[in-house]
PDB file of C-alpha atoms in Angstrom:
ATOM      1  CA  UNK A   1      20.543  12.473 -10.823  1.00  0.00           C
ATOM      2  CA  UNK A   2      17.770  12.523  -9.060  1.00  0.00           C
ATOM      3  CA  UNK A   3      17.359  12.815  -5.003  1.00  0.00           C
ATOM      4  CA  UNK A   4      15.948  10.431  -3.011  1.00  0.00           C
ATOM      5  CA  UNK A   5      14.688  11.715   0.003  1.00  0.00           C
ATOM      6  CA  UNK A   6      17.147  14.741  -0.385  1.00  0.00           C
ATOM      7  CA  UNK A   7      19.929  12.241  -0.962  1.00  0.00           C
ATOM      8  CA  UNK A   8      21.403  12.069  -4.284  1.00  0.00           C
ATOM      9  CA  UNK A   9      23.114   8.659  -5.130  1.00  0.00           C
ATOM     10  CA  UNK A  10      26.640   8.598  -6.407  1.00  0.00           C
ATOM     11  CA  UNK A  11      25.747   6.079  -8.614  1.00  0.00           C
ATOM     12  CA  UNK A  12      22.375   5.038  -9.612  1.00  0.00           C
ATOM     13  CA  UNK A  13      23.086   1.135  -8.878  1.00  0.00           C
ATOM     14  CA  UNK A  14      21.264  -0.659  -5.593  1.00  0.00           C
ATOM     15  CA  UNK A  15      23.174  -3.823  -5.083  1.00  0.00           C
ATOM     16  CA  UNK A  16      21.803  -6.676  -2.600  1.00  0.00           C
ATOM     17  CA  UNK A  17      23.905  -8.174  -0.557  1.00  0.00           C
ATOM     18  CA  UNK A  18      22.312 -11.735  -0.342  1.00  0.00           C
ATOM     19  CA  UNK A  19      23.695 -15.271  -1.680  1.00  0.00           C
ATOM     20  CA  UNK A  20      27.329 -14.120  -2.601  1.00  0.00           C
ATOM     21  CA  UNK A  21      29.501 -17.165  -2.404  1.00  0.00           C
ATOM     22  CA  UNK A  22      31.269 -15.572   0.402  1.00  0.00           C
ATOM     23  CA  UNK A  23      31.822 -12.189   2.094  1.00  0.00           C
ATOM     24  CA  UNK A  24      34.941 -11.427   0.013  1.00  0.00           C
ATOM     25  CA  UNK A  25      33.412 -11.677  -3.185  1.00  0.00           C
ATOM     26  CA  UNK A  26      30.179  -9.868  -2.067  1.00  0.00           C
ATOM     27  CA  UNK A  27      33.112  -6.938  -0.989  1.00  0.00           C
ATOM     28  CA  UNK A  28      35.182  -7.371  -4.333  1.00  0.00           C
ATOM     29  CA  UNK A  29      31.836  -7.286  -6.205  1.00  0.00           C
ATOM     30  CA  UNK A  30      30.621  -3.765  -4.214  1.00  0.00           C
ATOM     31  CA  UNK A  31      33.606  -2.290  -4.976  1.00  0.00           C
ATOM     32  CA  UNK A  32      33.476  -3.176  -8.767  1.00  0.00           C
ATOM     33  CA  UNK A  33      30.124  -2.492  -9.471  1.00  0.00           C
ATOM     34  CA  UNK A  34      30.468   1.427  -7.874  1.00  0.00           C
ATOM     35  CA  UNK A  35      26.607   0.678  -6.305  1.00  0.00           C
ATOM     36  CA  UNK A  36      25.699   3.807  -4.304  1.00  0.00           C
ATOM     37  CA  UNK A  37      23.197   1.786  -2.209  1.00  0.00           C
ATOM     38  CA  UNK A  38      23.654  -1.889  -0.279  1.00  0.00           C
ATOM     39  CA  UNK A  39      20.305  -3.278   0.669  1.00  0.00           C
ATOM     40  CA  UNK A  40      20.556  -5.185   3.610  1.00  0.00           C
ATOM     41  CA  UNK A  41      18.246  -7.869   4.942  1.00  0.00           C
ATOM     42  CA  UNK A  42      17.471  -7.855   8.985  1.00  0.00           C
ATOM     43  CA  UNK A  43      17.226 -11.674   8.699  1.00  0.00           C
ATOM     44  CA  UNK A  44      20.919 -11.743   6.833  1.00  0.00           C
ATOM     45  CA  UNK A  45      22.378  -9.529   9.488  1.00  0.00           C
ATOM     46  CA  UNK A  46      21.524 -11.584  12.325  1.00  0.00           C
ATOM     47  CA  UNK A  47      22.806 -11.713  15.719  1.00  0.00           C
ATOM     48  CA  UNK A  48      26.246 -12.929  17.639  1.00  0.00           C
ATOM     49  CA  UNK A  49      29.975 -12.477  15.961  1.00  0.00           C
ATOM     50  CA  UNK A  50      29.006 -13.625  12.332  1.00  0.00           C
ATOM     51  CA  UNK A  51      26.270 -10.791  11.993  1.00  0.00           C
ATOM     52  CA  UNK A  52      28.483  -8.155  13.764  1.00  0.00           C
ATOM     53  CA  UNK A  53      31.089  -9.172  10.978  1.00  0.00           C
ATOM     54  CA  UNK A  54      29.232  -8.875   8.332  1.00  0.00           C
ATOM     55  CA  UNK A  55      27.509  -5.423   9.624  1.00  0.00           C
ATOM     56  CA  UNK A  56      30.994  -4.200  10.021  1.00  0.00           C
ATOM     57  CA  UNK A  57      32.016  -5.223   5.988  1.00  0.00           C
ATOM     58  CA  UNK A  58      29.068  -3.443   5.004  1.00  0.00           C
ATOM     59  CA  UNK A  59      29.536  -0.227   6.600  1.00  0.00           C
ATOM     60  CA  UNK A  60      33.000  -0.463   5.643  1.00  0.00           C
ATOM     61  CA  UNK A  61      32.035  -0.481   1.786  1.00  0.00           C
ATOM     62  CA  UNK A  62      31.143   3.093   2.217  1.00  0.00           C
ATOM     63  CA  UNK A  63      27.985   3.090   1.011  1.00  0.00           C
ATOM     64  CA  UNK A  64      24.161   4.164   2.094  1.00  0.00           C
ATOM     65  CA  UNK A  65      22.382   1.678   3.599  1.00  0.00           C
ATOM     66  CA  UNK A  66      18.560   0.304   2.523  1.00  0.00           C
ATOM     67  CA  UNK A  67      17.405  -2.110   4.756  1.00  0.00           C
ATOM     68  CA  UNK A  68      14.412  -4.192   3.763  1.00  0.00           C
ATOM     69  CA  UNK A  69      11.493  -6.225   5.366  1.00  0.00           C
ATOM     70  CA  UNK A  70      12.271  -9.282   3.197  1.00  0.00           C
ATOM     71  CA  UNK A  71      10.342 -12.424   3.776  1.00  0.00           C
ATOM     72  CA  UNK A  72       7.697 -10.624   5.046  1.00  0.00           C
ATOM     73  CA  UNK A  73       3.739 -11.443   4.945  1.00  0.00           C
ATOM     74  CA  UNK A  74       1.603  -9.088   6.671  1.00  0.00           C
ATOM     75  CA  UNK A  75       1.401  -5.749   7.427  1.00  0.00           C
ATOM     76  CA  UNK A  76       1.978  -6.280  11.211  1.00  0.00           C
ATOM     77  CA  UNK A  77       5.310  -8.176  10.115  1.00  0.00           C
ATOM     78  CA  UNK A  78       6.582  -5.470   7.833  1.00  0.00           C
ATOM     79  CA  UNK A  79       6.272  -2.664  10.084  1.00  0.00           C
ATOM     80  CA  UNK A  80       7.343  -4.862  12.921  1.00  0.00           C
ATOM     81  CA  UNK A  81      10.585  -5.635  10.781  1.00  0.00           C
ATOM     82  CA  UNK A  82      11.384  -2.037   9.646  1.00  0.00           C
ATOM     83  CA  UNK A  83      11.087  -0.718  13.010  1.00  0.00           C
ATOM     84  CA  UNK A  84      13.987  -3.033  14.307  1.00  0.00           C
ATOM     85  CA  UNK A  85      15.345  -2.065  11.144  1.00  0.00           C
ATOM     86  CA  UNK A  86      16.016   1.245  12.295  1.00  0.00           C
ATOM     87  CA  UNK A  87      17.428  -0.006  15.386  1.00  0.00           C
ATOM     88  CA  UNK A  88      19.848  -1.919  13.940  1.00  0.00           C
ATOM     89  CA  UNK A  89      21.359   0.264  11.092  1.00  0.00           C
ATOM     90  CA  UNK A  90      20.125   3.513  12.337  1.00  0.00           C
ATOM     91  CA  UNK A  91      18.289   4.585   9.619  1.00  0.00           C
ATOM     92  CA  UNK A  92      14.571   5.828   8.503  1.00  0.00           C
ATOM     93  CA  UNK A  93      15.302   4.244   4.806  1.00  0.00           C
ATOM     94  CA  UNK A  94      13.026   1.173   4.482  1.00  0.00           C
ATOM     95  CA  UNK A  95      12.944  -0.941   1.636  1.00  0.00           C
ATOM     96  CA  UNK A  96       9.040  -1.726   2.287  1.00  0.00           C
ATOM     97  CA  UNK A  97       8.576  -5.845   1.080  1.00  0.00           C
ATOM     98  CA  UNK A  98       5.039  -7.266   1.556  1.00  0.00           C
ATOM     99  CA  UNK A  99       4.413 -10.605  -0.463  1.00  0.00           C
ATOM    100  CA  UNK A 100       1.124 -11.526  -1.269  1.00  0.00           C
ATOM    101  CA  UNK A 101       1.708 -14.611  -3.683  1.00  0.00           C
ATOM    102  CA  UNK A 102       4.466 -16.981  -2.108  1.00  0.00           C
ATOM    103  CA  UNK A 103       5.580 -18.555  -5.855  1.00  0.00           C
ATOM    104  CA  UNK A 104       5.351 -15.226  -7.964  1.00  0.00           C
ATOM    105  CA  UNK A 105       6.418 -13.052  -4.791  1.00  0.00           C
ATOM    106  CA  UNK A 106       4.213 -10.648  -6.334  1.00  0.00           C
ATOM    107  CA  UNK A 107       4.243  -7.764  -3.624  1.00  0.00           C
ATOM    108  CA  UNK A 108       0.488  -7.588  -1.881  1.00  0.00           C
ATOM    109  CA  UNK A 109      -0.242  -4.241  -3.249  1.00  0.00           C
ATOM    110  CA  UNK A 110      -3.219  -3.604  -0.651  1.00  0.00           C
ATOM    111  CA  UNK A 111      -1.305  -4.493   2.640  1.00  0.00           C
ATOM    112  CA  UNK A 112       1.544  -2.399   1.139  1.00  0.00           C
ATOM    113  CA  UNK A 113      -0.415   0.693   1.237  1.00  0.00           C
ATOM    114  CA  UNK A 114      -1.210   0.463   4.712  1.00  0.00           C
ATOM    115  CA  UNK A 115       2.286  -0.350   5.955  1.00  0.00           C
ATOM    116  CA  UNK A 116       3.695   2.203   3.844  1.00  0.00           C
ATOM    117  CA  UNK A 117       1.334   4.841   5.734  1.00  0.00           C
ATOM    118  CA  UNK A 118       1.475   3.719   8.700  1.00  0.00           C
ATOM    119  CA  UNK A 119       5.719   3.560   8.238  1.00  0.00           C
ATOM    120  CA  UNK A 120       5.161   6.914   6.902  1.00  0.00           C
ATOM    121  CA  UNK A 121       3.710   8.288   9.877  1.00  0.00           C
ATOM    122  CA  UNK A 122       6.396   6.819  12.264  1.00  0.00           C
ATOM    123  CA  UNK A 123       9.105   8.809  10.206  1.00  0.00           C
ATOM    124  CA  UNK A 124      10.266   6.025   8.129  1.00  0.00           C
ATOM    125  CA  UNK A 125      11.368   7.092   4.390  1.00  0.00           C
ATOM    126  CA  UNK A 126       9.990   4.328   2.634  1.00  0.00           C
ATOM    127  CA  UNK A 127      11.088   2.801  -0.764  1.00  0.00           C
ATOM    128  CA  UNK A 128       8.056   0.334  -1.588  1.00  0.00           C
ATOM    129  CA  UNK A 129       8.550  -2.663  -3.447  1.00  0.00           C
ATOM    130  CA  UNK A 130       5.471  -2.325  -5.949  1.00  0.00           C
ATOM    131  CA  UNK A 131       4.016  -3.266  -9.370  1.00  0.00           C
ATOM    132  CA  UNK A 132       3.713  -0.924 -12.313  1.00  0.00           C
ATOM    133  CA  UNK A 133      -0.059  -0.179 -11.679  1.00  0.00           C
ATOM    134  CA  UNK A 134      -0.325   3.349 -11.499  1.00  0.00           C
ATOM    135  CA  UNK A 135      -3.188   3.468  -9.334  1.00  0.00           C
ATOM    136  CA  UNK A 136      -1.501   1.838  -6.816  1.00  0.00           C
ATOM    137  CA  UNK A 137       1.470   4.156  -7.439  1.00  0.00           C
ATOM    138  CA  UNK A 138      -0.576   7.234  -6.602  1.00  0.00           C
ATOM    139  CA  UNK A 139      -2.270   5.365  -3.622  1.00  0.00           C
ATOM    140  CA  UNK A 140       1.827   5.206  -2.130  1.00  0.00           C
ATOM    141  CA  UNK A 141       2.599   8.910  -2.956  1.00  0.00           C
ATOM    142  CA  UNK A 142      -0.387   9.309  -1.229  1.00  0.00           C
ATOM    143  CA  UNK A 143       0.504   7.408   1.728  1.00  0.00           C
ATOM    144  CA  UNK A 144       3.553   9.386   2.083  1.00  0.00           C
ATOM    145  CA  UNK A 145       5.828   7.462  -0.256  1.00  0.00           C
ATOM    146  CA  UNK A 146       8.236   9.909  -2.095  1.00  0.00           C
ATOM    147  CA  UNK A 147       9.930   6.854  -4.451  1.00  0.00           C
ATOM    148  CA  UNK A 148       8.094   3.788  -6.324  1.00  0.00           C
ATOM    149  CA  UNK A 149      10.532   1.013  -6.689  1.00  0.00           C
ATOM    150  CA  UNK A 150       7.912  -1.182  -9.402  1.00  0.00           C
ATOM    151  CA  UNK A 151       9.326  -4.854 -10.411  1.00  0.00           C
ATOM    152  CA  UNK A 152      10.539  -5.996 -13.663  1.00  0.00           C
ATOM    153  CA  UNK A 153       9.648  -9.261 -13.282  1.00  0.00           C
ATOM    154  CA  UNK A 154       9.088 -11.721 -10.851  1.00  0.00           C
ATOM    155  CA  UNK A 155      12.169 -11.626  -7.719  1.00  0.00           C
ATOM    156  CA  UNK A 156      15.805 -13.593  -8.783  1.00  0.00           C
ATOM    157  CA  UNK A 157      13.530 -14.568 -12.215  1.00  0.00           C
ATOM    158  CA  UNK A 158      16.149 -12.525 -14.517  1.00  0.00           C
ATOM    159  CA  UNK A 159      13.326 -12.639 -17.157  1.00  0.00           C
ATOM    160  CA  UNK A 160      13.884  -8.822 -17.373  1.00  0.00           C
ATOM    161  CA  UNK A 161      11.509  -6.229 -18.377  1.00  0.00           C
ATOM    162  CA  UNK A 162       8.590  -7.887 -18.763  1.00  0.00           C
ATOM    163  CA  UNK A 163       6.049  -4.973 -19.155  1.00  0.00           C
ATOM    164  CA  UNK A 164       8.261  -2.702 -20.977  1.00  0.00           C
ATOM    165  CA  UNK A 165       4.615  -0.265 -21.889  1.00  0.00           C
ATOM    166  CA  UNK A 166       3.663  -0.690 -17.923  1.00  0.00           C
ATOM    167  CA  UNK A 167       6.925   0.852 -17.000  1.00  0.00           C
ATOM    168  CA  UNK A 168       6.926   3.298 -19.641  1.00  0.00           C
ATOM    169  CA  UNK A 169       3.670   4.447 -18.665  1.00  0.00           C
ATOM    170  CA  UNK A 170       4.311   4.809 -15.030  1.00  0.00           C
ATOM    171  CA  UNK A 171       7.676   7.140 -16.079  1.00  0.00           C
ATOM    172  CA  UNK A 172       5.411   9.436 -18.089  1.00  0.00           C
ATOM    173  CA  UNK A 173       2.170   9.427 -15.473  1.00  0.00           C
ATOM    174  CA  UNK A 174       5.229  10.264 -12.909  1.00  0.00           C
ATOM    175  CA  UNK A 175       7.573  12.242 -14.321  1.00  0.00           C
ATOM    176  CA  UNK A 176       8.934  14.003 -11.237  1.00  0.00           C
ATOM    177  CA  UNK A 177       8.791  10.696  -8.893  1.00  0.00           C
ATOM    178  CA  UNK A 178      12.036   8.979  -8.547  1.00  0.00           C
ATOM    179  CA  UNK A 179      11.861   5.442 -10.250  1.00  0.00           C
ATOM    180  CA  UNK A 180      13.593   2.537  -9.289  1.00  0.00           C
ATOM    181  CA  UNK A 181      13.411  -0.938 -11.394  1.00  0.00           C
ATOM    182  CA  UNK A 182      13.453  -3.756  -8.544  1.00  0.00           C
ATOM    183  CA  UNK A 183      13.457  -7.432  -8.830  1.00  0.00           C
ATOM    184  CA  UNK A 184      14.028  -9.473 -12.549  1.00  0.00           C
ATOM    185  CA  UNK A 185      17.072  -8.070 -13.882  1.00  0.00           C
ATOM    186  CA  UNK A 186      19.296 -10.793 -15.151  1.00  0.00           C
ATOM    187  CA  UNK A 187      21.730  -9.046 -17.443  1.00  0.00           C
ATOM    188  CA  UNK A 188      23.356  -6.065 -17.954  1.00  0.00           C
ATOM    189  CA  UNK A 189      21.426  -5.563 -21.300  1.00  0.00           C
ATOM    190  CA  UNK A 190      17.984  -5.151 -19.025  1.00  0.00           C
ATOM    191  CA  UNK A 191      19.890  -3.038 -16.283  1.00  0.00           C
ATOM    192  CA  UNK A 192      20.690  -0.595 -19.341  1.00  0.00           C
ATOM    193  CA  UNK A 193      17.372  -1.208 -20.986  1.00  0.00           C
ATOM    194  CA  UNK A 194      15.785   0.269 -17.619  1.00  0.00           C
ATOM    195  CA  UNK A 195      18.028   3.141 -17.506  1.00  0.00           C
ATOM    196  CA  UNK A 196      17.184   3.908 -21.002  1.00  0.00           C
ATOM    197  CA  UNK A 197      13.176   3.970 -20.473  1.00  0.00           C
ATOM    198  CA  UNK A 198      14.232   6.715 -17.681  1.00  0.00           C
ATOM    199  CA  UNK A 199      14.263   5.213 -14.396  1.00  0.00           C
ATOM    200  CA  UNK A 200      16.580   6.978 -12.095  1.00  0.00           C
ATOM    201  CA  UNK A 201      18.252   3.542 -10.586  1.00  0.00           C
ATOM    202  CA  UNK A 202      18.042   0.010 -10.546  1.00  0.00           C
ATOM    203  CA  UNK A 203      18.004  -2.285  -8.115  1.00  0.00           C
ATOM    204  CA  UNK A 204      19.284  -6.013  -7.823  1.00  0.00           C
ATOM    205  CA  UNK A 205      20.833  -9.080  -6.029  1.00  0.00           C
ATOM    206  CA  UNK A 206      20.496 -12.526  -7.717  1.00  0.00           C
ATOM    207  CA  UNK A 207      21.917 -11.550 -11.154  1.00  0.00           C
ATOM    208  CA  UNK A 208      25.531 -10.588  -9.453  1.00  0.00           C
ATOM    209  CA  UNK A 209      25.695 -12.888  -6.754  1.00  0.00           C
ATOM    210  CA  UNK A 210      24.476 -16.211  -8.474  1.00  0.00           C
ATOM    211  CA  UNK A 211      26.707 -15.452 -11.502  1.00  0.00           C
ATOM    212  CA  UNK A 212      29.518 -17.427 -12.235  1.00  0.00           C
ATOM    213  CA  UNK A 213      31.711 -14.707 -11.736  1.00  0.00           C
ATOM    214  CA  UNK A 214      29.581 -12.438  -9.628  1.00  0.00           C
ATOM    215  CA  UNK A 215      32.680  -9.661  -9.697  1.00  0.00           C
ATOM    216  CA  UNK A 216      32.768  -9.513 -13.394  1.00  0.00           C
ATOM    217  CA  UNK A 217      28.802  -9.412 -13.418  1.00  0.00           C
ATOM    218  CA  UNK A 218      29.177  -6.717 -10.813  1.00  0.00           C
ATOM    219  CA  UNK A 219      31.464  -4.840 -13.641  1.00  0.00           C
ATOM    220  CA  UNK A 220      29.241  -5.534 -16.715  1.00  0.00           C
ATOM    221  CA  UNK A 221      26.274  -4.019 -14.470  1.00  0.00           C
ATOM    222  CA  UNK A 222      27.778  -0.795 -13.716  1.00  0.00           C
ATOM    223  CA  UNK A 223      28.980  -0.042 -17.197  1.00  0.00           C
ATOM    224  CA  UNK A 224      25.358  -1.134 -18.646  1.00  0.00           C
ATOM    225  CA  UNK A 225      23.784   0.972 -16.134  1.00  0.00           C
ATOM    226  CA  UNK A 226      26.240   3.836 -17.318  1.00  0.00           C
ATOM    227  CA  UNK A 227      25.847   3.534 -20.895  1.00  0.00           C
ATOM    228  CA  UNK A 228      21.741   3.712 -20.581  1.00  0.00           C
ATOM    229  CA  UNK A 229      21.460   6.405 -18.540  1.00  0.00           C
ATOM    230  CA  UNK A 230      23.917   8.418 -21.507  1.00  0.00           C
ATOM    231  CA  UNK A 231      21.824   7.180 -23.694  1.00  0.00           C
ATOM    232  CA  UNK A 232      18.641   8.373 -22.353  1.00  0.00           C
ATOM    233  CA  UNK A 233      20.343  11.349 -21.519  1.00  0.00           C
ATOM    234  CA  UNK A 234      21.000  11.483 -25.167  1.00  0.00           C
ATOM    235  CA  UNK A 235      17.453  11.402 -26.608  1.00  0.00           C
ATOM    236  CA  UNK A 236      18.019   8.312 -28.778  1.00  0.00           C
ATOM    237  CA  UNK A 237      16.240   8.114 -32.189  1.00  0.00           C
ATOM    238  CA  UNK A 238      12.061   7.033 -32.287  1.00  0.00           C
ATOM    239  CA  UNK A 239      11.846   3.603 -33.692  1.00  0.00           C
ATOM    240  CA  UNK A 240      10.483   3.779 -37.127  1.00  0.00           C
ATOM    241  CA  UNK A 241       8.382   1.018 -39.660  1.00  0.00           C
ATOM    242  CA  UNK A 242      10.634   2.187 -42.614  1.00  0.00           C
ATOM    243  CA  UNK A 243      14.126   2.771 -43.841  1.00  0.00           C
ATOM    244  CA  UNK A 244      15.641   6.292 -43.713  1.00  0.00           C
ATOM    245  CA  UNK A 245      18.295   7.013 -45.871  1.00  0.00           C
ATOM    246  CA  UNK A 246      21.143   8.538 -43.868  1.00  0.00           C
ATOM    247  CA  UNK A 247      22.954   9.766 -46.785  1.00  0.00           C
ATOM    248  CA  UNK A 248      21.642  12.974 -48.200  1.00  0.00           C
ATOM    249  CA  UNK A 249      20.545  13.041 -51.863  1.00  0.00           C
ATOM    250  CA  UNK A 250      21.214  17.090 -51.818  1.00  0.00           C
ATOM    251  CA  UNK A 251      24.465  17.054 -53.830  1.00  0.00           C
ATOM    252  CA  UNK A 252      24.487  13.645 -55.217  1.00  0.00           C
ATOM    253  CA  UNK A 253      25.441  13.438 -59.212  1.00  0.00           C
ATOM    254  CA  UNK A 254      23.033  12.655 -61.687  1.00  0.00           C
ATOM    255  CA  UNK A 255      24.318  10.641 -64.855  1.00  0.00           C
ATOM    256  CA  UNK A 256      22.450  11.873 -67.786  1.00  0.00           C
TER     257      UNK A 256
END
């Protein structure tokens, strides 16, 4: 597994924790799906008894803790957001969210740079929601960045993948960088898909907790994520244009 700012996850699932039908499914779904990470919203925990509650539930799950600067627009906001943040949950992790296009919520790749410096700087550990462009990839390591967390698609889309080469680029250009896929996953079949191309985690919210039975969805996730990361583990088979016999000819009879 690989370590995340000298942590290393006990299971490379990052579950949200936003839109469950209610706070005993989002706990029955945690506890099915075996996520090593909850990401938690500031907005969602709020403040007054309903916030403390549902603080409490997640720090009762048992897991690590990645709070993120959801919602946010500017780089002001974001490192406004993560420094309350770490106030609240008493952390440095920040999941680092700047959106630049409000329908595509395509992160806003320049701002997120100079948050993810200047957040850098202040002694956050900073997991920035990104594209696969490598450049800006290298511009984050540069800024102090020591994870790239590069969508799939476009945020609760569950279209997937949908620049399988982008993402298998960015795994070879950084093949010591730990690689999360964030945002797009809708089934288990794409959670496994990423695990396969080598990422060391994936992260999402929408798929579990808008399913019609987010605690089975919760299941079906963990053992997809399980079953890529063997796989990739395994060094599958290249895809090939032709057929190759997997019965040896060596030994077969010849009728004369």
């Amino acid at each position: 597994m690989a370590s995340f700012y000298g942590t290393t996850l006990p299971n490379p699932l990052m579950l949200g924790t936003a839109q469950y039908p209610s706070p005993a499914i989002l706990e029955r779904a945690f506890r099915e799906s075996g996520a090593g990470v909850a990401t938690v919203s500031l907005r969602r925990e709020g403040a007054g008894r309903a916030g403390q509650a549902f603080w409490q539930m997640v720090q009762d799950l048992g897991v690590l803790t990645l709070p993120n600067t959801a919602g946010c627009h500017t780089v002001k906001e974001a490192v406004t957001t993560a420094h309350m943040a770490r106030e609240v949950f008493d952390t440095t992790w920040i999941k680092l969210e700047l959106i630049g296009h409000t329908d595509s919520l395509q992160p806003d790749v320049f701002g997120l740079v100079e948050a993810a410096r200047i957040l850098s700087e202040d002694g956050f550990q900073v997991f920035p929601y990104t594209t696969e462009d490598l450049i800006i990839g290298e511009r984050l390591l540069d800024a102090g960045c020591e994870v790239l967390m590069p969508w799939g698609a476009p945020i609760g889309s569950g279209r997937g993948l949908n620049n399988e080469y982008a993402l298998r680029v960015m795994r070879a250009e950084f093949p010591d960088v730990p690689l999360v896929v964030d945002a797009g996953i809708g089934l288990p079949s794409h959670a496994a898909h990423a695990m396969e191309l080598g990422f060391d985690a994936v992260l999402l919210n929408t798929a579990v907790a808008r399913a019609g039975d987010p605690v089975a969805m919760a299941r079906a996730m963990m053992g997809a994520i399980e079953a890529g990361k063997l796989a990739h583990d395994a060094d599958p088979i290249e895809a090939r244009d032709m057929a190759e016999a997997s019965t040896p000819v060596i030994g077969k009879a010849f009728l004369t």
